[in-house]
XYZ file of C-alpha atoms in Angstrom:
644
model
C -59.931 -47.783 -29.681
C -59.369 -44.155 -28.560
C -62.175 -42.557 -26.582
C -64.750 -40.298 -28.157
C -63.771 -36.595 -27.951
C -65.826 -34.448 -25.591
C -67.447 -31.973 -27.965
C -70.922 -31.865 -26.417
C -70.815 -28.096 -26.147
C -70.017 -27.752 -29.839
C -72.773 -30.194 -30.726
C -75.320 -28.268 -28.679
C -74.342 -25.067 -30.468
C -74.668 -26.773 -33.827
C -78.067 -28.218 -32.997
C -79.460 -24.827 -32.095
C -77.861 -22.899 -34.963
C -80.554 -21.180 -36.989
C -79.089 -21.568 -40.445
C -77.491 -25.005 -40.249
C -80.150 -27.544 -41.167
C -79.607 -30.347 -38.660
C -82.719 -32.443 -38.207
C -82.793 -34.773 -35.216
C -85.090 -37.783 -35.072
C -85.618 -39.344 -31.655
C -87.337 -42.694 -31.339
C -87.823 -42.445 -35.096
C -89.928 -39.304 -34.615
C -89.079 -36.044 -36.389
C -88.612 -33.797 -33.333
C -85.891 -31.194 -32.884
C -83.175 -32.283 -30.473
C -83.422 -28.930 -28.702
C -86.919 -29.938 -27.586
C -85.683 -33.088 -25.829
C -83.979 -33.592 -22.499
C -80.235 -34.205 -22.302
C -80.567 -37.973 -21.984
C -82.663 -38.157 -25.154
C -80.197 -36.023 -27.082
C -77.469 -38.598 -26.579
C -79.483 -41.131 -28.633
C -80.344 -38.695 -31.427
C -80.115 -39.433 -35.119
C -78.558 -36.383 -36.746
C -79.469 -35.674 -40.358
C -76.559 -33.493 -41.464
C -77.343 -30.934 -44.159
C -74.719 -28.188 -44.309
C -73.815 -26.495 -47.552
C -73.923 -23.180 -49.376
C -76.859 -21.945 -47.271
C -74.995 -22.411 -43.980
C -72.862 -19.754 -42.365
C -69.108 -20.225 -42.682
C -68.603 -20.533 -38.921
C -71.354 -23.112 -38.626
C -69.979 -25.186 -41.489
C -66.486 -25.063 -39.978
C -67.849 -26.209 -36.604
C -69.432 -29.213 -38.241
C -66.291 -29.881 -40.243
C -64.165 -29.855 -37.086
C -66.475 -32.403 -35.459
C -66.329 -34.636 -38.544
C -62.518 -34.421 -38.539
C -62.485 -35.312 -34.848
C -64.628 -38.385 -35.457
C -62.338 -39.391 -38.325
C -59.265 -39.133 -36.076
C -60.827 -41.421 -33.464
C -61.984 -43.960 -36.045
C -65.678 -43.145 -35.636
C -65.724 -42.112 -39.297
C -63.698 -43.990 -41.918
C -63.041 -42.707 -45.445
C -64.580 -45.174 -47.905
C -63.939 -43.235 -51.123
C -62.187 -40.104 -52.394
C -63.339 -39.253 -55.918
C -62.780 -36.394 -58.321
C -65.806 -34.350 -59.344
C -66.704 -35.190 -62.944
C -68.247 -31.743 -63.466
C -66.033 -29.277 -61.589
C -62.268 -29.380 -61.995
C -60.428 -29.519 -58.686
C -63.469 -30.475 -56.607
C -63.375 -33.823 -54.809
C -65.889 -35.877 -52.857
C -65.216 -38.270 -50.026
C -67.588 -40.481 -48.118
C -66.919 -41.224 -44.459
C -68.782 -44.250 -43.099
C -69.657 -44.373 -39.409
C -68.001 -46.996 -37.194
C -68.308 -47.713 -33.490
C -65.674 -49.787 -31.678
C -64.393 -50.834 -35.087
C -67.798 -52.108 -36.243
C -69.692 -50.403 -39.100
C -72.985 -48.693 -38.273
C -75.493 -49.612 -40.971
C -76.502 -46.467 -42.890
C -74.363 -44.056 -40.854
C -72.002 -41.734 -42.689
C -71.337 -38.331 -44.231
C -70.652 -37.177 -47.789
C -68.101 -34.331 -47.820
C -67.307 -32.052 -50.782
C -63.893 -30.346 -50.897
C -62.622 -27.461 -53.023
C -59.192 -27.515 -54.774
C -57.522 -26.251 -51.582
C -59.039 -29.080 -49.544
C -61.539 -26.804 -47.785
C -64.937 -28.342 -47.065
C -67.756 -26.976 -49.234
C -70.647 -29.135 -48.012
C -71.560 -31.979 -45.657
C -74.593 -34.258 -45.970
C -75.432 -37.483 -44.198
C -76.800 -39.292 -41.156
C -74.981 -39.897 -37.866
C -76.135 -42.081 -34.981
C -75.324 -41.177 -31.369
C -75.640 -42.915 -28.016
C -74.660 -46.355 -29.335
C -74.606 -48.926 -26.540
C -74.393 -52.587 -27.580
C -72.494 -55.723 -26.630
C -69.729 -55.800 -29.234
C -69.074 -59.559 -28.915
C -71.531 -61.579 -31.052
C -72.904 -64.623 -29.252
C -73.576 -66.293 -32.600
C -71.297 -66.637 -35.593
C -72.358 -65.545 -39.043
C -72.643 -69.195 -40.082
C -74.954 -69.945 -37.137
C -77.212 -67.008 -37.974
C -77.253 -68.028 -41.640
C -78.293 -71.562 -40.713
C -81.056 -70.254 -38.442
C -82.375 -67.958 -41.168
C -82.418 -70.795 -43.691
C -84.368 -72.975 -41.266
C -86.827 -70.193 -40.421
C -87.102 -68.793 -43.937
C -87.242 -71.943 -46.019
C -84.942 -70.306 -48.563
C -81.201 -70.176 -48.976
C -78.536 -67.722 -47.884
C -76.855 -66.362 -50.978
C -73.286 -65.330 -51.613
C -71.800 -68.407 -49.988
C -73.330 -67.637 -46.592
C -71.094 -64.719 -45.595
C -73.233 -62.417 -43.408
C -71.868 -58.929 -42.694
C -71.637 -57.873 -39.043
C -72.665 -54.335 -38.128
C -74.609 -52.139 -35.719
C -78.262 -51.712 -36.688
C -80.124 -48.578 -35.495
C -83.597 -49.460 -34.182
C -86.674 -47.217 -34.302
C -86.909 -46.837 -30.509
C -83.503 -45.115 -30.413
C -81.582 -48.219 -29.335
C -79.127 -50.319 -31.340
C -78.420 -53.992 -31.953
C -75.356 -55.905 -33.080
C -76.667 -57.646 -36.188
C -75.768 -59.607 -39.284
C -76.964 -58.505 -42.734
C -77.791 -61.527 -44.873
C -78.971 -61.750 -48.499
C -81.570 -64.481 -49.043
C -82.794 -66.195 -52.192
C -86.213 -64.468 -52.016
C -84.642 -61.139 -53.009
C -84.525 -59.587 -49.532
C -81.709 -58.483 -47.244
C -82.400 -59.689 -43.692
C -80.948 -58.247 -40.485
C -80.679 -60.788 -37.665
C -79.609 -60.215 -34.061
C -76.049 -61.424 -33.434
C -77.048 -62.419 -29.903
C -80.028 -64.708 -30.440
C -80.568 -64.777 -34.221
C -83.990 -63.120 -34.043
C -85.144 -61.151 -37.069
C -84.774 -57.363 -36.732
C -85.579 -55.971 -40.183
C -85.645 -56.799 -43.876
C -85.166 -54.724 -47.027
C -86.325 -55.557 -50.539
C -83.425 -55.680 -53.019
C -85.852 -55.459 -55.962
C -87.094 -52.113 -57.310
C -90.395 -52.644 -59.178
C -88.930 -52.118 -64.427
C -68.728 -60.753 -84.124
C -70.759 -57.692 -83.919
C -73.740 -57.137 -86.181
C -76.495 -54.539 -86.502
C -80.011 -55.891 -86.703
C -83.421 -54.260 -86.720
C -86.864 -54.839 -85.312
C -90.208 -53.265 -84.559
C -91.178 -52.127 -81.075
C -94.595 -52.194 -79.420
C -95.373 -48.704 -80.771
C -94.613 -49.722 -84.361
C -91.257 -47.908 -84.484
C -88.268 -49.479 -86.233
C -85.225 -49.815 -83.971
C -81.644 -50.855 -84.703
C -80.093 -53.484 -82.453
C -76.427 -54.194 -81.857
C -76.205 -57.990 -81.874
C -73.684 -60.813 -82.205
C -73.733 -63.598 -84.792
C -72.842 -67.021 -83.427
C -73.402 -70.479 -84.959
C -75.687 -69.157 -87.671
C -78.021 -67.209 -85.404
C -78.056 -63.744 -83.896
C -77.831 -63.113 -80.173
C -79.032 -60.008 -78.321
C -75.502 -59.196 -77.167
C -74.162 -55.696 -77.853
C -70.354 -55.779 -77.973
C -69.994 -52.443 -79.774
C -70.368 -50.182 -76.754
C -67.678 -50.094 -74.033
C -70.238 -51.613 -71.660
C -71.625 -54.853 -73.084
C -75.408 -55.176 -73.148
C -76.931 -58.651 -72.879
C -80.634 -59.457 -73.212
C -81.780 -62.879 -72.012
C -85.184 -64.341 -72.923
C -86.777 -66.374 -70.122
C -89.751 -67.237 -72.389
C -92.267 -66.974 -69.523
C -90.508 -69.808 -67.702
C -90.532 -69.088 -63.965
C -87.897 -71.702 -63.139
C -85.551 -70.286 -65.779
C -86.006 -66.763 -64.406
C -85.476 -67.910 -60.824
C -82.313 -69.786 -61.803
C -80.868 -66.748 -63.545
C -81.622 -64.442 -60.625
C -80.470 -66.591 -57.687
C -78.206 -69.501 -58.703
C -75.121 -67.296 -58.856
C -75.694 -66.316 -55.238
C -76.674 -69.704 -53.916
C -73.529 -71.224 -55.388
C -71.390 -68.461 -53.876
C -69.738 -67.540 -57.170
C -67.545 -64.431 -57.438
C -69.114 -61.328 -59.045
C -68.894 -61.471 -62.824
C -68.908 -65.251 -63.127
C -71.933 -66.169 -65.219
C -74.630 -68.748 -64.579
C -76.304 -67.922 -67.884
C -75.390 -69.732 -71.092
C -75.843 -69.221 -74.828
C -79.188 -71.020 -74.521
C -80.523 -68.124 -72.425
C -79.941 -65.436 -75.063
C -82.772 -63.727 -76.866
C -82.084 -64.992 -80.399
C -83.233 -64.422 -83.971
C -82.497 -66.335 -87.150
C -82.052 -63.451 -89.618
C -81.371 -60.378 -87.430
C -84.803 -58.968 -88.294
C -86.251 -59.176 -84.812
C -90.005 -59.596 -84.384
C -90.390 -59.753 -80.577
C -91.108 -56.148 -79.480
C -90.072 -56.892 -75.892
C -86.590 -57.921 -77.004
C -86.346 -55.085 -79.530
C -87.230 -52.356 -77.040
C -85.345 -53.658 -74.006
C -82.143 -54.221 -75.990
C -82.221 -51.074 -78.129
C -83.286 -48.707 -75.349
C -80.625 -49.995 -72.958
C -78.080 -48.913 -75.566
C -79.729 -45.506 -75.914
C -79.640 -45.126 -72.138
C -75.898 -45.827 -72.149
C -75.291 -43.221 -74.862
C -77.319 -40.527 -73.073
C -75.544 -40.895 -69.733
C -72.131 -41.083 -71.360
C -72.700 -37.943 -73.440
C -74.682 -35.834 -70.964
C -73.148 -36.829 -67.635
C -69.897 -38.671 -68.309
C -71.362 -41.734 -66.556
C -70.276 -44.926 -68.306
C -72.755 -47.795 -68.072
C -75.237 -48.514 -65.325
C -72.473 -49.010 -62.750
C -70.388 -46.029 -63.911
C -67.498 -48.354 -64.774
C -68.651 -49.889 -68.079
C -69.817 -53.073 -66.405
C -72.015 -55.446 -68.374
C -75.768 -54.713 -68.260
C -78.010 -57.794 -68.257
C -81.764 -57.714 -68.822
C -84.312 -60.528 -68.612
C -87.360 -60.228 -70.876
C -90.669 -62.032 -71.315
C -91.207 -62.525 -67.615
C -94.616 -63.840 -66.661
C -95.892 -60.841 -64.700
C -97.131 -57.330 -65.400
C -94.249 -55.221 -64.150
C -90.594 -54.317 -64.589
C -87.820 -54.312 -61.990
C -84.209 -53.712 -61.036
C -82.612 -56.226 -58.658
C -79.447 -54.989 -56.972
C -76.304 -57.045 -56.319
C -75.716 -59.744 -55.201
C -78.689 -60.911 -57.308
C -78.632 -61.485 -61.059
C -77.041 -63.864 -63.583
C -73.535 -62.598 -62.725
C -74.141 -61.352 -59.182
C -73.969 -57.715 -60.294
C -77.692 -56.973 -60.441
C -80.159 -57.354 -63.301
C -83.209 -55.804 -64.943
C -86.453 -57.583 -65.729
C -89.370 -56.773 -68.024
C -92.740 -58.495 -68.037
C -95.989 -57.664 -69.781
C -98.814 -55.277 -68.927
C -101.928 -57.439 -69.000
C -105.595 -56.514 -68.611
C -108.901 -57.627 -70.068
C -108.329 -56.036 -73.466
C -104.623 -56.007 -74.237
C -101.195 -57.374 -73.465
C -98.275 -54.966 -73.779
C -94.599 -55.410 -72.930
C -93.288 -53.317 -70.057
C -90.560 -51.984 -72.328
C -91.660 -48.485 -73.304
C -88.644 -46.183 -73.531
C -89.402 -44.298 -70.319
C -90.119 -47.564 -68.470
C -86.779 -49.075 -69.540
C -85.051 -45.805 -68.627
C -86.840 -45.774 -65.268
C -85.550 -49.230 -64.328
C -82.026 -48.587 -65.586
C -81.918 -45.380 -63.527
C -82.661 -47.462 -60.428
C -79.403 -49.224 -61.211
C -77.527 -45.945 -61.642
C -78.914 -44.654 -58.335
C -77.865 -47.847 -56.588
C -74.326 -47.941 -57.965
C -73.662 -44.200 -57.665
C -74.393 -44.397 -53.928
C -73.022 -47.891 -53.280
C -69.713 -47.318 -55.086
C -69.064 -44.100 -53.186
C -70.315 -45.012 -49.710
C -69.249 -48.658 -49.593
C -72.808 -49.626 -48.624
C -73.877 -52.814 -50.452
C -77.476 -51.663 -50.014
C -76.939 -48.412 -51.908
C -79.517 -45.790 -50.915
C -81.501 -47.477 -48.126
C -82.890 -46.135 -44.849
C -82.322 -48.924 -42.345
C -84.519 -47.084 -39.850
C -87.414 -44.647 -40.449
C -86.338 -41.044 -40.973
C -88.522 -37.937 -41.093
C -91.300 -39.494 -39.005
C -94.125 -37.603 -37.320
C -96.586 -38.337 -34.519
C -100.150 -39.305 -35.374
C -103.306 -39.575 -33.281
C -103.776 -41.727 -30.196
C -106.575 -43.594 -31.972
C -108.335 -43.704 -35.333
C -111.252 -45.479 -36.980
C -110.407 -47.220 -40.250
C -112.551 -47.480 -43.377
C -114.076 -50.716 -42.102
C -115.379 -48.979 -38.976
C -112.842 -50.549 -36.617
C -111.267 -48.233 -34.027
C -107.571 -48.690 -33.235
C -105.951 -47.277 -30.082
C -102.173 -47.177 -30.326
C -101.281 -48.952 -27.076
C -103.507 -51.937 -27.915
C -103.507 -51.891 -31.739
C -102.424 -54.982 -33.653
C -101.895 -54.786 -37.421
C -100.986 -57.385 -40.074
C -97.236 -57.922 -40.242
C -94.415 -60.444 -40.469
C -94.068 -62.882 -37.542
C -91.782 -65.771 -36.651
C -93.447 -69.126 -36.000
C -92.030 -72.608 -35.323
C -92.691 -73.328 -39.009
C -90.871 -70.183 -40.191
C -91.872 -66.678 -41.285
C -95.567 -66.007 -41.735
C -98.150 -63.228 -41.759
C -99.678 -62.451 -38.394
C -100.642 -59.568 -36.109
C -98.004 -57.274 -34.605
C -98.162 -54.236 -32.278
C -98.180 -50.663 -33.516
C -95.162 -48.471 -32.768
C -96.234 -45.836 -30.256
C -94.613 -42.800 -28.675
C -96.342 -41.347 -25.639
C -99.486 -43.235 -26.634
C -99.543 -41.856 -30.190
C -99.019 -43.687 -33.468
C -95.627 -43.098 -35.081
C -96.057 -42.323 -38.784
C -93.408 -42.471 -41.496
C -92.886 -43.159 -45.180
C -90.172 -44.653 -47.349
C -88.122 -41.552 -48.092
C -85.330 -43.512 -49.743
C -87.877 -45.282 -51.934
C -89.485 -41.982 -52.959
C -86.056 -40.614 -53.924
C -85.305 -43.759 -55.942
C -88.630 -43.614 -57.776
C -88.508 -39.847 -58.277
C -85.058 -39.972 -59.849
C -86.081 -42.903 -62.050
C -89.097 -40.977 -63.339
C -87.019 -37.823 -63.856
C -84.381 -39.502 -65.987
C -86.763 -41.931 -67.651
C -88.634 -38.893 -68.983
C -85.456 -36.899 -69.689
C -84.454 -39.601 -72.164
C -87.543 -38.830 -74.226
C -86.546 -35.195 -74.673
C -82.941 -36.129 -75.492
C -84.115 -38.538 -78.229
C -87.219 -36.622 -79.310
C -86.063 -36.640 -82.941
C -86.089 -40.458 -82.888
C -89.872 -40.547 -82.631
C -90.202 -41.343 -78.922
C -92.580 -39.543 -76.591
C -91.329 -36.501 -74.683
C -94.224 -35.657 -72.401
C -93.416 -36.020 -68.654
C -96.014 -38.824 -68.503
C -94.615 -42.043 -67.043
C -95.872 -44.882 -69.228
C -97.823 -42.356 -71.261
C -97.818 -44.601 -74.351
C -99.557 -47.502 -72.626
C -102.955 -48.125 -74.195
C -104.582 -47.748 -70.788
C -102.870 -44.405 -70.234
C -100.086 -43.004 -68.087
C -99.054 -44.411 -64.718
C -97.946 -41.048 -63.272
C -97.897 -37.417 -64.412
C -94.961 -35.174 -63.545
C -96.872 -32.232 -65.051
C -99.796 -32.395 -62.628
C -99.606 -35.350 -60.218
C -103.201 -34.876 -59.060
C -104.571 -35.138 -62.604
C -104.516 -38.952 -62.417
C -106.427 -41.396 -60.211
C -108.923 -38.763 -59.059
C -106.271 -36.586 -57.457
C -104.714 -39.423 -55.456
C -101.031 -38.586 -55.974
C -99.573 -35.879 -53.693
C -97.804 -32.881 -55.223
C -96.571 -31.268 -51.982
C -94.356 -32.601 -49.203
C -96.807 -31.621 -46.465
C -99.403 -33.854 -48.156
C -97.154 -36.908 -48.439
C -98.541 -40.305 -47.543
C -97.304 -41.655 -44.210
C -98.014 -45.064 -42.722
C -98.496 -46.166 -39.142
C -95.416 -48.148 -38.140
C -95.399 -51.529 -36.448
C -92.792 -52.811 -34.002
C -92.630 -56.539 -33.283
C -90.761 -57.749 -30.199
C -89.682 -54.174 -29.566
C -87.212 -54.215 -32.482
C -88.508 -55.395 -35.908
C -90.209 -52.393 -37.545
C -92.286 -52.190 -40.699
C -94.910 -50.098 -42.460
C -98.492 -51.093 -41.707
C -101.230 -50.800 -44.319
C -102.863 -47.783 -42.621
C -102.274 -44.519 -44.492
C -102.176 -40.999 -43.030
C -102.009 -37.492 -44.504
C -100.968 -34.530 -42.355
C -101.167 -36.802 -39.321
C -104.797 -37.807 -39.934
C -106.115 -41.198 -41.041
C -106.662 -41.380 -44.818
C -107.248 -45.018 -45.772
C -106.050 -48.622 -45.638
C -104.313 -50.778 -48.232
C -106.352 -53.608 -49.691
C -106.018 -57.265 -48.712
C -104.262 -56.515 -45.415
C -101.127 -55.530 -47.330
C -98.181 -54.159 -45.364
C -94.542 -53.248 -45.922
C -95.137 -50.564 -48.579
C -93.945 -47.068 -47.683
C -95.542 -45.049 -50.486
C -92.396 -44.996 -52.656
C -94.137 -44.387 -56.000
C -96.863 -42.127 -54.626
C -94.567 -39.699 -52.804
C -91.984 -39.719 -55.602
C -94.061 -37.221 -57.579
C -93.254 -34.478 -55.073
C -89.658 -34.540 -56.323
C -90.322 -35.254 -60.000
C -92.977 -32.507 -60.169
C -90.361 -30.045 -58.881
C -88.072 -31.117 -61.730
C -90.860 -30.449 -64.240
C -91.598 -27.006 -62.762
C -87.911 -26.046 -62.798
C -87.862 -26.500 -66.584
C -91.387 -25.717 -67.740
C -92.617 -23.421 -64.965
C -96.222 -22.919 -63.907
C -98.409 -22.347 -60.874
C -98.363 -25.146 -58.336
C -101.859 -26.558 -57.883
C -101.681 -26.925 -54.088
C -99.376 -24.156 -52.864
C -100.447 -21.583 -55.450
C -96.811 -20.561 -55.904
C -95.726 -19.598 -59.421
C -92.427 -20.878 -60.789
C -90.690 -19.185 -63.701
C -89.220 -22.176 -65.482
C -85.692 -22.017 -66.859
C -86.948 -23.282 -70.221
C -85.854 -25.903 -72.700
C -82.563 -24.083 -73.319
C -81.556 -24.931 -69.733
C -82.892 -28.503 -69.734
C -79.437 -30.068 -69.961
C -78.131 -27.876 -67.129
C -80.991 -28.855 -64.832
C -80.542 -32.535 -65.664
C -76.834 -32.248 -64.833
C -77.598 -30.485 -61.531
C -80.047 -33.179 -60.446
C -77.743 -36.008 -61.498
C -74.678 -34.566 -59.776
C -76.653 -34.352 -56.530
C -77.112 -38.121 -56.724
C -73.735 -39.075 -58.177
C -71.502 -36.985 -55.911
C -73.458 -35.857 -52.846
C -76.119 -38.412 -51.872
C -75.383 -40.224 -48.563
C -76.408 -43.803 -47.795
C -79.525 -42.651 -45.890
C -81.618 -39.668 -46.965
C -85.023 -37.994 -46.959
C -86.777 -35.828 -49.526
C -85.763 -32.635 -47.633
C -82.117 -33.759 -47.588
C -82.362 -34.499 -51.314
C -83.728 -31.000 -51.924
C -80.724 -29.598 -50.035
C -78.368 -31.714 -52.165
C -79.969 -30.432 -55.366
C -79.685 -26.829 -54.159
C -76.035 -27.430 -53.316
C -75.406 -28.944 -56.741
C -77.056 -25.935 -58.401
C -74.940 -23.525 -56.345
C -71.805 -25.454 -57.346
C -72.544 -25.853 -61.062
C -74.602 -22.799 -61.978
C -74.424 -20.061 -59.316
C -76.645 -17.077 -60.076
C -78.137 -18.726 -63.163
C -81.733 -19.101 -64.293
C -81.376 -22.826 -63.618
C -80.417 -22.261 -59.971
C -83.250 -19.775 -59.440
C -85.844 -22.020 -61.108
C -84.774 -25.071 -59.093
C -85.040 -23.151 -55.831
C -88.495 -21.814 -56.759
C -89.694 -25.274 -57.808
C -88.515 -26.949 -54.601
C -90.189 -24.243 -52.526
C -93.418 -24.673 -54.504
C -93.638 -28.394 -53.626
C -92.933 -27.666 -49.961
C -89.232 -28.534 -49.912
C -87.928 -25.110 -48.963
C -84.759 -24.606 -46.902
C -85.134 -25.781 -43.322
C -87.989 -28.232 -43.989
C -87.506 -31.441 -41.989
């Protein structure tokens, strides 16, 4: 492979440019590269954010470097797509490679004008890669080791993907990515098979026309299919078929539908479900509210995205959407490919259960929330070529915490000696144990799940947007996630701090971070210890770990969306936003969606997402009330230009 071009001088100039937002994270810590020595700079992670706010010369410098990396094979074009909103604009995604091997999560999204001139660049690039490119173990050997250690099965016919995995200490490992039957993607070292990281693939919510009553007492029409004298919840009227399967609270049935396709190594689209799995009704007057709502609202979701955004189906290509209902737990989820009854992902809806009531998790905004997880996944995965979609394979946007802290139980933890609950490997397999904290210069390294917060924020935004689009159909339009549950809303986009005694953050500076753990110097995870502004805040119950605050921090982004439309004074910052108003609601929805559909890279943070949204506003509605309101709203929640 040709050598890497010597453009260190250009890179230094770009790093120190005042208007080009290039955030460097060293050792997983959000420090500017200019503050590090030369040796550290070579192992920097560069978060590229260059768009309308950058100077022309600075953008061209970056563009020249990207072109140089493309010529040497360090960046490979994975997609080249026309902009669905702006005629003549195109978007390409360039995935990062090193010595012909893909770098997990590395890549850049580039927007081009009709003349082929670059308009914007967003993404994450990894530098200083130094690994042994010859795997000591084959993919089959690693798969066998994982099955022995895990107790589960490798899915997809046991075909692990080889790539370079960035590690939180700034180093890299040649690794295999493997999907397992427990719903996780595992990364295992290609040299010795040891576990390096894992990511959860599950995000936790002849034609006939029938009718039924939902959980709120509303009548809903259902597009169904009559077969053998009974009606099946199978919508064949829309270009994208919608199938609703009823697992009838049978765990084994649900597990079979979610994993058998993968375990058997079937090609995508080949079904493991049968006619016996359908939600069915004898007379097409449906009386199960879970089936009624899940099936009807999935159709409404399709119609909204087709009409408002030109996005056809959950996958953007009119692929079949499959939902599982009457699951025996109180939640809803989206499981990404390769899971699901056809290997193309699936949605699941259980019941909300407490001492006084039992409600299906199929309110309109809840169904829309889960379906939007699918749209987010496919919009990023289809364009970037990443099977993981939007996933940060290493912590981004981290900060340094204290050298020690005392938790709520009175126990003092010093970073160099701290041991927290985490995942360990034992002779019997994977188990919970104690693992070291990740430290930098004796201080705890703190981070959150930025990709998860983006996922959840976008799902709340478009789950609630559906309510306003269909307000005349008698559904709630209130910016309250799950607002129609008898026990009240789950989250408020209007005023995040109004619920749970002010627990939810409404500003980026007040986000929840977690002390990181690092087992064997390579396997990182979120501990259960929570920090705000670098100071200890609390600890998760029951020694929980692995949660990065996805849902909590998501309100920073969704609250900005609310302010951009409705306006108001931000509770924490005191900044006043002049909302663009209901007349501009559709424009703001289109701006936010285009940022995800066309610009989002495979790895991102909330600040990068804010830059994408600003870029989308500048492209679609320059000088408009919508652009002004979006900028004011993002500033109000602490996501102003230049925030890292």
